[in-house]
PDB file of C-alpha atoms in Angstrom:
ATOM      1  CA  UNK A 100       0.000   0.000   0.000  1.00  0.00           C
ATOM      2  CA  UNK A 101       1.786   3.495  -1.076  1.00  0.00           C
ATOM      3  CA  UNK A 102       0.624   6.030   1.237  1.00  0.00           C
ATOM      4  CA  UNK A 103       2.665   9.632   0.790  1.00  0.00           C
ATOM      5  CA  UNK A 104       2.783  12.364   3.429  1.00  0.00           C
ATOM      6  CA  UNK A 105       2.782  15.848   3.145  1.00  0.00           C
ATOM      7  CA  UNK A 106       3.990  18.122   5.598  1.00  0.00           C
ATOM      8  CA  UNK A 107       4.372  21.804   6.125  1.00  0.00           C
ATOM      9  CA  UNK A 108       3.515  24.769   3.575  1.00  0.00           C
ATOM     10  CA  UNK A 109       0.970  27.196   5.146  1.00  0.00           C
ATOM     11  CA  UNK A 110       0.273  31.034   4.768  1.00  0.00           C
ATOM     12  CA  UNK A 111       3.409  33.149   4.322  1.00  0.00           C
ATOM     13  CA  UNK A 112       3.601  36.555   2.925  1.00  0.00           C
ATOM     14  CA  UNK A 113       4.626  37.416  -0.441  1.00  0.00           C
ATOM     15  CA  UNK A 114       8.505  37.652  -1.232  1.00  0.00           C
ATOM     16  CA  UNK A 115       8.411  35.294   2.356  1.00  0.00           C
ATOM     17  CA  UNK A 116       9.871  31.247   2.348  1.00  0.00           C
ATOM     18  CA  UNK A 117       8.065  28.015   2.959  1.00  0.00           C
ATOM     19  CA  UNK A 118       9.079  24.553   3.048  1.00  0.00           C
ATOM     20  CA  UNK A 119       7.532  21.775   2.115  1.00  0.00           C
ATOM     21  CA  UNK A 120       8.242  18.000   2.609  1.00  0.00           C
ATOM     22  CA  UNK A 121       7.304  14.074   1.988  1.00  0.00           C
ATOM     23  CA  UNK A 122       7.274  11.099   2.799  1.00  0.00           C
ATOM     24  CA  UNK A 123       6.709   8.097   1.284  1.00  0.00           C
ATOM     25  CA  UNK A 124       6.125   4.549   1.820  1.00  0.00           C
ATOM     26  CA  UNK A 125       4.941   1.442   0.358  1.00  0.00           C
ATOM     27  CA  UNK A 126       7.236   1.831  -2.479  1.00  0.00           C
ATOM     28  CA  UNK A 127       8.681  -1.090  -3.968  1.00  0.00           C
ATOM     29  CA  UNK A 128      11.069   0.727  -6.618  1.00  0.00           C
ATOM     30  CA  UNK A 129      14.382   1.494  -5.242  1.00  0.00           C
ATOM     31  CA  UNK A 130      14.653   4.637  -6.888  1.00  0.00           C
ATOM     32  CA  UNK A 131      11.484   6.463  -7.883  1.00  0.00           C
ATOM     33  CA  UNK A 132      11.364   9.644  -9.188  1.00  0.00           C
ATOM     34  CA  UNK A 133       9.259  11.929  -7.211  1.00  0.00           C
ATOM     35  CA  UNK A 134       8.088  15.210  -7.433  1.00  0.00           C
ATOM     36  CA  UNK A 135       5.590  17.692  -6.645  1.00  0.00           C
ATOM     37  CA  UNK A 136       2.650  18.886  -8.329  1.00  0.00           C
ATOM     38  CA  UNK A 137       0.779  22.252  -7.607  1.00  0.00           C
ATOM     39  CA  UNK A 138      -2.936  23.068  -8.157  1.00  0.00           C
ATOM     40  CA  UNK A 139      -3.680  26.300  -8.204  1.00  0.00           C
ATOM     41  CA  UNK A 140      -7.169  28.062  -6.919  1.00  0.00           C
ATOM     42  CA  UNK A 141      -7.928  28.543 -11.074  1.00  0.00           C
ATOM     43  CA  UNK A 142      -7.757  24.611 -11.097  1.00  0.00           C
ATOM     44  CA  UNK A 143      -4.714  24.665 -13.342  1.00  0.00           C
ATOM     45  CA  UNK A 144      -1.760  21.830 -12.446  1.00  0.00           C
ATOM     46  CA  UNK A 145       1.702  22.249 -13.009  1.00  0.00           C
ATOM     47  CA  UNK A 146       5.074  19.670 -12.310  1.00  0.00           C
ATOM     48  CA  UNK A 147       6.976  22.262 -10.150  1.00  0.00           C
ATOM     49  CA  UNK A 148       9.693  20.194  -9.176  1.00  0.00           C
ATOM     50  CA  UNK A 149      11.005  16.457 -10.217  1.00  0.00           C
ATOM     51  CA  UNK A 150      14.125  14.948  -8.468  1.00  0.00           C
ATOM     52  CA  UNK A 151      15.472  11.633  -9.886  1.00  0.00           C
ATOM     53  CA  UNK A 152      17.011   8.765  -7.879  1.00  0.00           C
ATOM     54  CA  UNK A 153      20.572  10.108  -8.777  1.00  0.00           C
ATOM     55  CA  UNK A 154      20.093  13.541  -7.479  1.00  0.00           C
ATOM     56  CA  UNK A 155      18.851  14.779 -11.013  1.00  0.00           C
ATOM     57  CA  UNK A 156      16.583  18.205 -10.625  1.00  0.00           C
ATOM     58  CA  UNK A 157      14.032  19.798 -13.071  1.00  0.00           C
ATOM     59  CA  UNK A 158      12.336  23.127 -12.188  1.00  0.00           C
ATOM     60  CA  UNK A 159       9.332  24.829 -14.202  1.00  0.00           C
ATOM     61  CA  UNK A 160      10.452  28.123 -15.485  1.00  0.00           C
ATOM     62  CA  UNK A 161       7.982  29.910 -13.135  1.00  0.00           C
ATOM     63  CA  UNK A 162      10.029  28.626 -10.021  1.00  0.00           C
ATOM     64  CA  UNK A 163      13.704  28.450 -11.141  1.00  0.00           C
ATOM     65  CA  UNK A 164      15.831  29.988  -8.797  1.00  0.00           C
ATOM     66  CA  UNK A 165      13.359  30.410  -6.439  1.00  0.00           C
ATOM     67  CA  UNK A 166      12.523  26.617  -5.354  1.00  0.00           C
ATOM     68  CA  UNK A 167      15.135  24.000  -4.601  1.00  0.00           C
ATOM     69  CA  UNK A 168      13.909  20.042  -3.840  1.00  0.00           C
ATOM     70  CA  UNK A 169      16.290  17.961  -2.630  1.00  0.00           C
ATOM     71  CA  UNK A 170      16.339  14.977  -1.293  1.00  0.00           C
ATOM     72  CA  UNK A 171      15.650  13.440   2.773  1.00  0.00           C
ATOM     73  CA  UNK A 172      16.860  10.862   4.592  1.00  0.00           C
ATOM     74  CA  UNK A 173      16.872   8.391   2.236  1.00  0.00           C
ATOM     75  CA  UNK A 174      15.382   7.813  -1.806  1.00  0.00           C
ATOM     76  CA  UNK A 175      11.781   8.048  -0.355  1.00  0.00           C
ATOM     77  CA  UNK A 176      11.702  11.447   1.404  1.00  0.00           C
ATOM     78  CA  UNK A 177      12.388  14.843   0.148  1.00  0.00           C
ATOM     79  CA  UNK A 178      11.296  18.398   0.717  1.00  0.00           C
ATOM     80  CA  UNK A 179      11.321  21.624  -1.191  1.00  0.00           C
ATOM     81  CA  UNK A 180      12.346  25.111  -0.021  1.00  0.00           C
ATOM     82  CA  UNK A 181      10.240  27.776  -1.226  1.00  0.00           C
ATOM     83  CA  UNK A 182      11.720  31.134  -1.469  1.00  0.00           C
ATOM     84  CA  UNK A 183      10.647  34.724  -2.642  1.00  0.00           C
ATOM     85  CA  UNK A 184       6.752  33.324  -2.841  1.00  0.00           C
ATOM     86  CA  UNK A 185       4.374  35.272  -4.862  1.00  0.00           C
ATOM     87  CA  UNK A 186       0.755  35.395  -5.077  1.00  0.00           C
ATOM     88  CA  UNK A 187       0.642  33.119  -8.295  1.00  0.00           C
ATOM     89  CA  UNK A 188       2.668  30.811  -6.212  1.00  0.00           C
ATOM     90  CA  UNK A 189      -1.088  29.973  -4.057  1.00  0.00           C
ATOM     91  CA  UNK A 190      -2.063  26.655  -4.428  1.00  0.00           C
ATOM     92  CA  UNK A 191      -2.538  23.167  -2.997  1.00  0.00           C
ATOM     93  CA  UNK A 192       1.080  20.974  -3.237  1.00  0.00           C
ATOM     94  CA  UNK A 193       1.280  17.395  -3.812  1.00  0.00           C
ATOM     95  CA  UNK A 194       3.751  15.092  -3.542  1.00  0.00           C
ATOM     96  CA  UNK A 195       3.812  12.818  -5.773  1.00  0.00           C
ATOM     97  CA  UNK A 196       6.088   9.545  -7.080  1.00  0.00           C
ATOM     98  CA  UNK A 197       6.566   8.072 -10.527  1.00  0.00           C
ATOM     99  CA  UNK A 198       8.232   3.980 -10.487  1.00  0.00           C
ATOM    100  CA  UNK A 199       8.445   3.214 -14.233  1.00  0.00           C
ATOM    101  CA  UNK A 200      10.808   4.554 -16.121  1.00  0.00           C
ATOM    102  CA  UNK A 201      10.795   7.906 -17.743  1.00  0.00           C
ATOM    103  CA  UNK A 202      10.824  11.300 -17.059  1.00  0.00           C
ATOM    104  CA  UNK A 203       7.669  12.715 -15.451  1.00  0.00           C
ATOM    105  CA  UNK A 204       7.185  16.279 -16.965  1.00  0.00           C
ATOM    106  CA  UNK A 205       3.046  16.081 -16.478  1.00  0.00           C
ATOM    107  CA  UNK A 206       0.821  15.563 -13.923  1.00  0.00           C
ATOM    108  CA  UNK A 207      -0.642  12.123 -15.409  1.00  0.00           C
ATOM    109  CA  UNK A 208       2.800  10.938 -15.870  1.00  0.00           C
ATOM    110  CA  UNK A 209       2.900  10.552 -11.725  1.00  0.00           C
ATOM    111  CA  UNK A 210       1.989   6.702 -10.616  1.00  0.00           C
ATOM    112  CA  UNK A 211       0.906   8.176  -6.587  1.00  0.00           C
ATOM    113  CA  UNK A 212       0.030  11.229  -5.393  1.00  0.00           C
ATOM    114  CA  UNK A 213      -0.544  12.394  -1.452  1.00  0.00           C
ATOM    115  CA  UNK A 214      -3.117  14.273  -0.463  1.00  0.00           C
ATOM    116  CA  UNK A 215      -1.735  17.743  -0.903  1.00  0.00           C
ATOM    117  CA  UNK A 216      -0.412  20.528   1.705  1.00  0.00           C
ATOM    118  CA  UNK A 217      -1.569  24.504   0.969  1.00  0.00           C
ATOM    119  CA  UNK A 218       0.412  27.213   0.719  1.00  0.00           C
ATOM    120  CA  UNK A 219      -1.071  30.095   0.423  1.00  0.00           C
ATOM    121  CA  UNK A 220       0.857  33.736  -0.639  1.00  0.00           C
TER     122      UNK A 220
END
């Protein structure tokens, strides 16, 4: 049973920093790729953030420089630091794991997803 865990996020003030981080479990893949996935108020999703099981990172455009994701403890826990936050940066973040190969670069291409933590701006 995969069951991810999302922790922290919350209301912060615009140009203000956030963190957010997950944990997962369940996973049989030694190295997934995970990720997280924002949904904003508007209903739109985007891949913010993808970190492979090698320490590989992809950003969208609209948070390069600003986030950073990173790894945890180990290849099924990781958390991303959220600086200089803007108002478009509202929305509900999920964490969320791909197993099969590939590079996830959309939503659908994540296999789990937790429940989602909200950060609002």
């Amino acid at each position: 049973h995969v069951q991810l865990v999302e922790s922290g996020g919350g209301s912060v003030q615009a140009e203000g920093s956030a963190r957010v981080s997950c944990v997962a479990s369940g996973i049989a893949y030694r190295d997934p790729r995970m990720g997280w996935i924002r949904q904003s108020p508007g209903g739109r999703r985007e891949v913010v953030a993808t970190l492979d099981g090698y320490g590989g990172t992809l950003y969208a455009n609209s948070v390069k420089g600003r986030f950073t994701i990173a790894r945890g403890k180990d290849n099924y826990s990781m958390n991303m630091q959220m600086n200089s936050l803007k108002s478009s940066d509202t929305a509900m973040y999920y964490c969320a794991v791909r197993v099969n190969s590939g590079c996830p670069t959309q939503p659908a291409d994540f296999d789990y997803w937790g429940e989602g933590t909200q950060v609002t701006v």
